[in-house]
CSV table of C-alpha atoms in Angstrom, one decimal:
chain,number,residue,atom,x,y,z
A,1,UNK,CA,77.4,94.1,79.7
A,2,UNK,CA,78.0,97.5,80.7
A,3,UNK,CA,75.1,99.8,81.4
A,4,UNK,CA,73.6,102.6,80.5
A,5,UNK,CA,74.1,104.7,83.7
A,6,UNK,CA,72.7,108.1,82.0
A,7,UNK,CA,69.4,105.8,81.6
A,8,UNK,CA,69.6,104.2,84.9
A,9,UNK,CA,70.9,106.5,87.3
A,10,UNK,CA,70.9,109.7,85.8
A,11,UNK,CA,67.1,110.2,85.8
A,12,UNK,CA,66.9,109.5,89.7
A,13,UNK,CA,69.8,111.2,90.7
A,14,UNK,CA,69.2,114.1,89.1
A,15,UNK,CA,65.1,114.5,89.7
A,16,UNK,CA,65.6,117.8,91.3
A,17,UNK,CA,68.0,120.5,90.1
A,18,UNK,CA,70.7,120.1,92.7
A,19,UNK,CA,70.6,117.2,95.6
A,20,UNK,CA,73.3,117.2,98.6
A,21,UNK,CA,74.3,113.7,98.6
A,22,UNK,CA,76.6,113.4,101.7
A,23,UNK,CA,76.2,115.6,104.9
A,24,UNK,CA,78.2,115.3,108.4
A,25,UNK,CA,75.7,113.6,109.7
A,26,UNK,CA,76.6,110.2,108.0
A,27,UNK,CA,74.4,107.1,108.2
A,28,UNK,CA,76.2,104.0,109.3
A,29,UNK,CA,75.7,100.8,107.0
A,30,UNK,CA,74.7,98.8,109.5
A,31,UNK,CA,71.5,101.0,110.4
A,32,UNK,CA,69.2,100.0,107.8
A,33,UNK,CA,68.9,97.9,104.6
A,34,UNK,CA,67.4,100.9,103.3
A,35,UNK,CA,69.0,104.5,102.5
A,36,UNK,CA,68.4,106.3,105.2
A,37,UNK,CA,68.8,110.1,106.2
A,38,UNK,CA,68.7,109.1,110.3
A,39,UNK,CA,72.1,109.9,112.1
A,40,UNK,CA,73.4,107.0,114.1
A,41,UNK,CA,75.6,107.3,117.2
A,42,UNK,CA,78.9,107.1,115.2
A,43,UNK,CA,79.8,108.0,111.9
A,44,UNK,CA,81.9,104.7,111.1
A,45,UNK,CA,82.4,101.4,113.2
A,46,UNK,CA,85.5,101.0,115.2
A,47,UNK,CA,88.7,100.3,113.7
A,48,UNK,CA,89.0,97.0,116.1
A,49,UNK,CA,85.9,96.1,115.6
A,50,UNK,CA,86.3,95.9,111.7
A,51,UNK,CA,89.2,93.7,112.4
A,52,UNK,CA,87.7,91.5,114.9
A,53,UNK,CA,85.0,90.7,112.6
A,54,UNK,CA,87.0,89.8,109.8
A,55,UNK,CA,89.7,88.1,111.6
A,56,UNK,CA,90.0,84.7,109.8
A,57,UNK,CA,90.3,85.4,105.9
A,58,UNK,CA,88.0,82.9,104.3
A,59,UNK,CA,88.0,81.5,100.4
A,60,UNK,CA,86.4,84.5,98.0
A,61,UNK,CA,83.6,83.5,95.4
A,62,UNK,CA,84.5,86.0,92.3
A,63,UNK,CA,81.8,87.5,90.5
A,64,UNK,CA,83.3,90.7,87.9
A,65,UNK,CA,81.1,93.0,86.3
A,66,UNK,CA,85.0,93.2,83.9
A,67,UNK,CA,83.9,96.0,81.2
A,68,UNK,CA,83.1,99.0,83.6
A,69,UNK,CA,86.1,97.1,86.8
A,70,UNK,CA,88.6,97.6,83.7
A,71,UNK,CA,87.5,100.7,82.4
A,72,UNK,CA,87.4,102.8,85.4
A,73,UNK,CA,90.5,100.5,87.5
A,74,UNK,CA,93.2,100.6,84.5
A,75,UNK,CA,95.8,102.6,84.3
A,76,UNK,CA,98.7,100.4,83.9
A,77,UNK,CA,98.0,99.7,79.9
A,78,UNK,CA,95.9,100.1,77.3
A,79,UNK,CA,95.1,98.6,74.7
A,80,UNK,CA,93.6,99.8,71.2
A,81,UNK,CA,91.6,98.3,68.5
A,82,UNK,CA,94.3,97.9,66.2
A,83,UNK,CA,96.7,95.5,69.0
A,84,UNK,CA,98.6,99.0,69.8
A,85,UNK,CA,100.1,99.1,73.7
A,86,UNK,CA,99.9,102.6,75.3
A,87,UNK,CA,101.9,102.7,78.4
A,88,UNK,CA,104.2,105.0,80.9
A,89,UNK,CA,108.1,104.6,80.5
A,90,UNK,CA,110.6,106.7,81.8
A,91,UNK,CA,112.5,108.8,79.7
A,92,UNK,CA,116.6,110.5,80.6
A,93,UNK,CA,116.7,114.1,79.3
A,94,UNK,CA,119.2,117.2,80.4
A,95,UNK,CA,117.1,117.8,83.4
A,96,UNK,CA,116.6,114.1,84.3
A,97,UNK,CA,114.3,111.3,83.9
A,98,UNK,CA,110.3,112.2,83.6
A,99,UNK,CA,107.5,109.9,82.7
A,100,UNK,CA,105.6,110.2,79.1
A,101,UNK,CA,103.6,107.8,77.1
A,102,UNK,CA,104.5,105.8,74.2
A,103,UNK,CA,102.5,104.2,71.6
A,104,UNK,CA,103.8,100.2,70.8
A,105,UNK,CA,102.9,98.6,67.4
A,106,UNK,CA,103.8,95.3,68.7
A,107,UNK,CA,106.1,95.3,65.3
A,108,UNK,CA,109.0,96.7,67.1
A,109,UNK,CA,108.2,100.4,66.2
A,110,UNK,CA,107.2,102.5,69.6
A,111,UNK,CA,106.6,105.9,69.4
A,112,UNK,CA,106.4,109.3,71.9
A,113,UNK,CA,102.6,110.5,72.3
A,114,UNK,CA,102.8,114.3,71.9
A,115,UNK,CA,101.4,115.0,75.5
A,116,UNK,CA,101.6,118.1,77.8
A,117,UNK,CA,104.1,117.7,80.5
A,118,UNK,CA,102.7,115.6,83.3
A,119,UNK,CA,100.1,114.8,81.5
A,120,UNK,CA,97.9,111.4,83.0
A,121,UNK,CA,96.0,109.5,80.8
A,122,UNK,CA,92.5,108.6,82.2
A,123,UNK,CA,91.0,106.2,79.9
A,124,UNK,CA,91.0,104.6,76.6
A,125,UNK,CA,88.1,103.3,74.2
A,126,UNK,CA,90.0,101.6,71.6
A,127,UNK,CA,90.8,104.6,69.5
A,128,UNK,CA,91.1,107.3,71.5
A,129,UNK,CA,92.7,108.7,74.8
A,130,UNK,CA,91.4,110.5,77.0
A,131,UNK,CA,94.0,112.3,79.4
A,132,UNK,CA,94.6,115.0,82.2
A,133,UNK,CA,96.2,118.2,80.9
A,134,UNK,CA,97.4,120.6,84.2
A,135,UNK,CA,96.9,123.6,82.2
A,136,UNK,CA,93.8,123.0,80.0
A,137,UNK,CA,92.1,119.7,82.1
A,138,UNK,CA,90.4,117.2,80.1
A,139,UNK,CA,91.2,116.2,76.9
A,140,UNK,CA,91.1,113.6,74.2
A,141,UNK,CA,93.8,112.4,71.7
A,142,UNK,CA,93.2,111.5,68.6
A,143,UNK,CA,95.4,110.2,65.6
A,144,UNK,CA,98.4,112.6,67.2
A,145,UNK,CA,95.7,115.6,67.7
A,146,UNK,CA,94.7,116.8,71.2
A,147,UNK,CA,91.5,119.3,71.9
A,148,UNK,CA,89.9,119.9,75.1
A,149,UNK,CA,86.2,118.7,76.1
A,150,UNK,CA,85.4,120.8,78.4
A,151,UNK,CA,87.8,123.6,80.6
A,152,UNK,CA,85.2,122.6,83.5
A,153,UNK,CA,87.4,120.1,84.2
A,154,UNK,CA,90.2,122.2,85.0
A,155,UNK,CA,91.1,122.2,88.6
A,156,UNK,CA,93.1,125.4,90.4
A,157,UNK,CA,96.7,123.6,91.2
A,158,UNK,CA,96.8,120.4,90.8
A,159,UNK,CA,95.9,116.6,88.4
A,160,UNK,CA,93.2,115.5,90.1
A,161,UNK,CA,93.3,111.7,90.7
A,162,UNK,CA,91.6,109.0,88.5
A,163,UNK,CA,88.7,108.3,90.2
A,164,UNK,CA,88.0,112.0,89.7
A,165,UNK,CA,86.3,110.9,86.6
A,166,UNK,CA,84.0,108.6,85.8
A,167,UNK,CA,83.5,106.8,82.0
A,168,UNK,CA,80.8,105.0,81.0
A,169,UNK,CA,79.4,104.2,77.2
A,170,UNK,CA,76.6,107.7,77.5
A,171,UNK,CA,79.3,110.3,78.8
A,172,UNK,CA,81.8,111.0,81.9
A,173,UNK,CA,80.9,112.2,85.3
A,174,UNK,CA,83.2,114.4,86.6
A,175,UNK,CA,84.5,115.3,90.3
A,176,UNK,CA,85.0,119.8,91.1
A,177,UNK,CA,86.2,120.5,94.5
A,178,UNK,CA,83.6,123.6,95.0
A,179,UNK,CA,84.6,124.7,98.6
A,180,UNK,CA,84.0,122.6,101.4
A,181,UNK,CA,82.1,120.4,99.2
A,182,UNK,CA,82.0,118.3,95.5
A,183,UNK,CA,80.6,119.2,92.8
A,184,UNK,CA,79.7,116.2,89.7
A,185,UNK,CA,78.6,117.6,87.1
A,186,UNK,CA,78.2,115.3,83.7
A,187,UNK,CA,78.9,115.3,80.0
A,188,UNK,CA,78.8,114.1,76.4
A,189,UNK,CA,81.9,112.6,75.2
A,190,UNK,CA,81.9,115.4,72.8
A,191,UNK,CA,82.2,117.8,75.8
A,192,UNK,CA,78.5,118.9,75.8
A,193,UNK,CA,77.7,119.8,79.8
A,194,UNK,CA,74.3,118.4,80.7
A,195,UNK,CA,72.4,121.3,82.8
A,196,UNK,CA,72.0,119.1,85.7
A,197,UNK,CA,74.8,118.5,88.6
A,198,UNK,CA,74.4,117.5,92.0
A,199,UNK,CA,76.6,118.1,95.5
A,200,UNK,CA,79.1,115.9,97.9
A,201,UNK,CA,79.1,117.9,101.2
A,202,UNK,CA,83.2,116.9,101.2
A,203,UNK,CA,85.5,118.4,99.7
A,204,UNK,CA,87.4,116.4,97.1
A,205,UNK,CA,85.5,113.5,97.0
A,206,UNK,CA,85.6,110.6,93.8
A,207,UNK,CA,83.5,108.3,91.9
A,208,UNK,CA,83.7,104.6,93.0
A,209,UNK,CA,80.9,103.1,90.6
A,210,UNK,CA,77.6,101.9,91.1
A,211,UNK,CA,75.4,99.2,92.6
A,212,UNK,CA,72.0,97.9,92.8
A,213,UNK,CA,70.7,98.2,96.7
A,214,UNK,CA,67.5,97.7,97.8
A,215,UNK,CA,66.5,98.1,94.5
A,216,UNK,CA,67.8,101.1,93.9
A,217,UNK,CA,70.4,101.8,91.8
A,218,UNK,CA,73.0,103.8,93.7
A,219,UNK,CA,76.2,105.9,93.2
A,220,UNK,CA,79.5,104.8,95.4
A,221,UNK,CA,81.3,107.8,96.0
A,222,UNK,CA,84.8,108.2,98.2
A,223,UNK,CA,86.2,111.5,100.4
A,224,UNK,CA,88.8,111.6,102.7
A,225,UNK,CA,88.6,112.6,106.5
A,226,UNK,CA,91.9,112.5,107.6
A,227,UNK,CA,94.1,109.2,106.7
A,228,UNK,CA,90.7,108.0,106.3
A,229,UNK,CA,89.0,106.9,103.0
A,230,UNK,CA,85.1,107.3,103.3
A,231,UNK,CA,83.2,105.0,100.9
A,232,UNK,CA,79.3,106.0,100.8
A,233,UNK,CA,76.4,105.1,98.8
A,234,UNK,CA,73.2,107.7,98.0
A,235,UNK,CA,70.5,107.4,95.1
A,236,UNK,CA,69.7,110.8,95.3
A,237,UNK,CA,65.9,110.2,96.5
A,238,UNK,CA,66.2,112.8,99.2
A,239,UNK,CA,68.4,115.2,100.1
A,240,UNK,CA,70.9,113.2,102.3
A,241,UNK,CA,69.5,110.1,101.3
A,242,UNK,CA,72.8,107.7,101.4
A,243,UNK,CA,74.7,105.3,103.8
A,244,UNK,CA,78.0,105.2,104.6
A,245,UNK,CA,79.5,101.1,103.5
A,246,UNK,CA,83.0,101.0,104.9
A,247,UNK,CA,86.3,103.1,105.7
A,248,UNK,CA,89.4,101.7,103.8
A,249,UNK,CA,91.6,102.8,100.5
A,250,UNK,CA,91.4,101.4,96.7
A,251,UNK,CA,87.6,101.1,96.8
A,252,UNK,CA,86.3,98.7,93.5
A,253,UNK,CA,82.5,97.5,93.6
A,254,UNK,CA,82.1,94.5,91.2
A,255,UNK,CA,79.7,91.7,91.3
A,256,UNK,CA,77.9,92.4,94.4
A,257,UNK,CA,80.7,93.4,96.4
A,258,UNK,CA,82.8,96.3,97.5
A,259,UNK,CA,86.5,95.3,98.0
A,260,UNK,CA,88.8,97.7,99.7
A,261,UNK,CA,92.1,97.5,101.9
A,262,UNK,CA,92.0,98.6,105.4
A,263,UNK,CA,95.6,98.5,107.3
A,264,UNK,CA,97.2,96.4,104.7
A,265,UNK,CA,94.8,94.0,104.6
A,266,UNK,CA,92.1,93.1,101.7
A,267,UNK,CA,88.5,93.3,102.9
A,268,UNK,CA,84.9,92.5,100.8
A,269,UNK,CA,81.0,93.7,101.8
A,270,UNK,CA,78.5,93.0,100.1
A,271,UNK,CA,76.6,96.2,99.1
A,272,UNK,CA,73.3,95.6,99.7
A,273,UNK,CA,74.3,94.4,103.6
A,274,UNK,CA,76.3,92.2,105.2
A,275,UNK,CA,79.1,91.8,107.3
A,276,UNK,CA,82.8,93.0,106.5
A,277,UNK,CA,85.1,89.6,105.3
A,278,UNK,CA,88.5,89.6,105.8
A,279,UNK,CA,90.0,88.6,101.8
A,280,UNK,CA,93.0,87.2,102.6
A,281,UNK,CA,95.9,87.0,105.1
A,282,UNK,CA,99.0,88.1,102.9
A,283,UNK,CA,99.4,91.7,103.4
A,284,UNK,CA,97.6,93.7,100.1
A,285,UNK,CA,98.9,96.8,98.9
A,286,UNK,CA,97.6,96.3,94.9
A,287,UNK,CA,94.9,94.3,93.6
A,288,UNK,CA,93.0,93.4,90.4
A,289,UNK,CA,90.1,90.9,88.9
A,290,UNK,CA,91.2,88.7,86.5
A,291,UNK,CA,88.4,86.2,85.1
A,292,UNK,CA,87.2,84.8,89.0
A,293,UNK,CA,90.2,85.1,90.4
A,294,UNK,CA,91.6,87.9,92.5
A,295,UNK,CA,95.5,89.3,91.8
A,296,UNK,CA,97.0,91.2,94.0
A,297,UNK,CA,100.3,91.8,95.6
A,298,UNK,CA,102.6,92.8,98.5
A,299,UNK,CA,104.8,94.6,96.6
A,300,UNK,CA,106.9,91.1,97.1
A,301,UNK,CA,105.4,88.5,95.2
A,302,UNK,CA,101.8,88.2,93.5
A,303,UNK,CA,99.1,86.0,94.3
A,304,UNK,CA,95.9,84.9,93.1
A,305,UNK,CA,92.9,83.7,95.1
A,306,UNK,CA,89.7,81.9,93.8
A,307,UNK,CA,87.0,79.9,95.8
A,308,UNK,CA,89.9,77.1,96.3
A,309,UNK,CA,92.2,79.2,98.0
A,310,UNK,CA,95.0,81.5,97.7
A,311,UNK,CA,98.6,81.3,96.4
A,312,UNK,CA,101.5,83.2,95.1
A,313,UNK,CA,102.2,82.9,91.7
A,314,UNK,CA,105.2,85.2,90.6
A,315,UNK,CA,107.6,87.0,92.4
A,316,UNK,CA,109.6,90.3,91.5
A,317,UNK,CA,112.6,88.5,90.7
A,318,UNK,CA,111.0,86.9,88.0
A,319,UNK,CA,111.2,90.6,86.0
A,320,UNK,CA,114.6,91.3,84.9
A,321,UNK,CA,116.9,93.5,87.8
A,322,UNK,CA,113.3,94.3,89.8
A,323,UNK,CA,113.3,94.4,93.6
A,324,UNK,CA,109.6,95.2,94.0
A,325,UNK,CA,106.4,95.3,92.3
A,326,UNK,CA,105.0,99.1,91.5
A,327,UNK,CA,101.0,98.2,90.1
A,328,UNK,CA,99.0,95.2,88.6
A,329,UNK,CA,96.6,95.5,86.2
A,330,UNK,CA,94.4,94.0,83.6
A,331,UNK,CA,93.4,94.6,80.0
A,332,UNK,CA,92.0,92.9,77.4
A,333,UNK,CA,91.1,90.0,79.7
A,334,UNK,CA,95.0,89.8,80.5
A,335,UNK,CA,96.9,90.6,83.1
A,336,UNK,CA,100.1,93.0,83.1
A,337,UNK,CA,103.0,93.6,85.8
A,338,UNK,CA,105.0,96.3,86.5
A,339,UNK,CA,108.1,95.6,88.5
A,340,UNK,CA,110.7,98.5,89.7
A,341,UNK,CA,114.2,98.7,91.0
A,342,UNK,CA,115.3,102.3,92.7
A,343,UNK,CA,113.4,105.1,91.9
A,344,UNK,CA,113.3,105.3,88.0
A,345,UNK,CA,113.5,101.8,86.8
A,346,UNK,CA,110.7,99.7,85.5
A,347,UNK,CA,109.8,96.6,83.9
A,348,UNK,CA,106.5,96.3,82.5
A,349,UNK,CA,105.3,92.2,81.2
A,350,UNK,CA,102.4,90.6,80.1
A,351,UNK,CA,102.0,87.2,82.7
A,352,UNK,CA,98.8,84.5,82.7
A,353,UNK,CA,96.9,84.0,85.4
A,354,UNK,CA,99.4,81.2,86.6
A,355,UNK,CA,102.3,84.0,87.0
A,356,UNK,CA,104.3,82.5,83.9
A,357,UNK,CA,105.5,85.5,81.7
A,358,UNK,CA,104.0,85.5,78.2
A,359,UNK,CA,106.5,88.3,77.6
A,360,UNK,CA,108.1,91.4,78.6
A,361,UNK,CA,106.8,94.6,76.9
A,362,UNK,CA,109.3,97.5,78.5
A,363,UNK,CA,112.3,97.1,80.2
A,364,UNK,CA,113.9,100.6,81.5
A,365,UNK,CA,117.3,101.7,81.8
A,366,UNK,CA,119.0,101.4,85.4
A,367,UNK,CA,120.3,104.2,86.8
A,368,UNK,CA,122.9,105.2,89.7
């Protein structure tokens, strides 16, 4: 069940008109089991230390919060009430091959969504899309209409990523780069801006999730420093009330856990303390939750890991003319593959969780 996160979170995150979540003087996870606004001798622990600990990749219990994993982690396809597929496919025009969307009936009918140039769709709740517009920011598609929620969400030169924005069933929290720091601020899905809105003290920082720690319910935000991906939790109590959990890329927090990749390699934590775990020894680069089992890839092959172990259950040449998996993805409760071949061709199919193809939904056009 998805929660209410205006009702949970909202109230204590927003108690006083403008809170500083993050400051440079970051608290180290391992300080306390409490959020803390002490600064510790180091802002992160050592790269080799993270890898010492986790040096032996043990068997992963599987616990998926799936609603708010899929609707904040998918952007490989969606799907709406009435069985449509909305996906990216690669289209040849006089100045070359670009990426739009296309809406699939499933009857053999696919159409082109009427979308801005390098438009990037965000999210999707059955009926409508919600998508990234460079010159007007965020905006929601409807029956072949588009209308902006709210030009707030603009930013100056560039589509923000995905984890920019936040959806939930109450409204959207939404990333703006404000000078050296972040600014969320939060609205209605009709575009209404709530009055409240509080401050990362990093610039361009993004929305992981949330998580119950200590008995708190707490906000996992992301910034970079460097090559480095930050991953921090706060509840707002106070300002600078937060802790930092780990350094790595591809943060997802579900069931208990925070999973992210760290030098190629797949890492979990629990949130509310705990050690760093090493996933699993195959190299990572992509990875997903499907049922209690883990998917992910090295762009190679695909493998799944439960509690009785790991193993590879698809490789790229199993999609026609691919040399390399781009993403993997679920929806639905299903699991989709997107293979590639140069720098233009894809093949997007619909697998089960043993890597057999149930079938293949898009199959592009190769190109010399």
């Amino acid at each position: 069940m998805r929660h209410s996160f205006i009702a949970a979170v909202m109230g204590a995150l927003l108690a006083a008109p403008l809170i500083s979540g993050c400051s440079d003087n970051n608290t180290s996870y391992e300080s306390s089991s409490e959020l803390t606004t002490e600064a510790p001798e180091t802002t992160a622990p050592a790269e080799e230390e993270t890898t010492e600990k986790a040096s032996e990749a043990e068997s992963e219990e599987i616990s998926v919060n799936t609603a708010d994993v899929v609707s904040n982690g998918n952007d490989i396809l969606y799907i709406m009430d009435n069985g449509d597929f909305v996906y990216v496919t690669e289209k040849n025009d006089q100045d070359g091959p670009h990426e739009v969307y296309v809406r699939d009936n499933r009857k053999g009918s696919t159409e082109e969504l009427d979308l801005p140039e390098y438009s990037v769709v965000y999210h999707c709740d059955g009926e409508k899309l919600y998508y990234y517009s460079p010159d007007e920011g965020l905006c929601v598609y409807d029956e072949g209409k588009s209308s902006l929620l709210s030009k707030d969400t603009k930013s100056a030169d560039f589509v923000p990523r995905r984890e920019s924005f936040y959806f939930f069933d109450d409204g959207i929290l939404f990333c703006c780069p404000d000078g050296e720091e972040t600014e969320i601020k939060i609205m209605d899905y009709s575009g209404k801006l709530s009055q409240e809105s509080f401050h990362i003290d990093h610039k361009n920082a993004r929305i992981v999730g949330y998580a119950d720690i200590g008995g708190k319910t707490c906000l996992i935000c992301s910034y970079d420093v460097g090559v480095k991906e930050h991953i921090i939790a706060f509840d707002g109590a106070s300002s600078a009330s937060y802790k930092e959990l780990a350094v790595g890329e591809s943060p997802v927090i579900t069931g208990g856990k925070l999973y992210y990749i760290d030098f190629n390699k797949l890492y979990s934590i629990p949130v509310d303390g705990g050690e760093p775990k090493q996933v699993s020894e195959t190299p990572c680069m992509k990875y997903c939750f499907l049922g209690d089992k883990l998917i992910f890839t090295d762009t190679k092959s695909v493998f799944s890991l439960d509690s009785s172990g790991e193993k590879e259950i698809m490789d790229c040449g199993d999609l026609t003319e691919c040399d390399f998996i781009k993403e993997i993805g679920t929806a639905d409760g299903r699991l989709f593959v997107r293979g590639g071949s140069g720098a233009f061709y894809s093949c997007l199919a619909e697998t089960d969780e043993k890597g057999r193809i149930i079938e293949e939904i898009y199959s592009g056009e190769k190109r010399n």
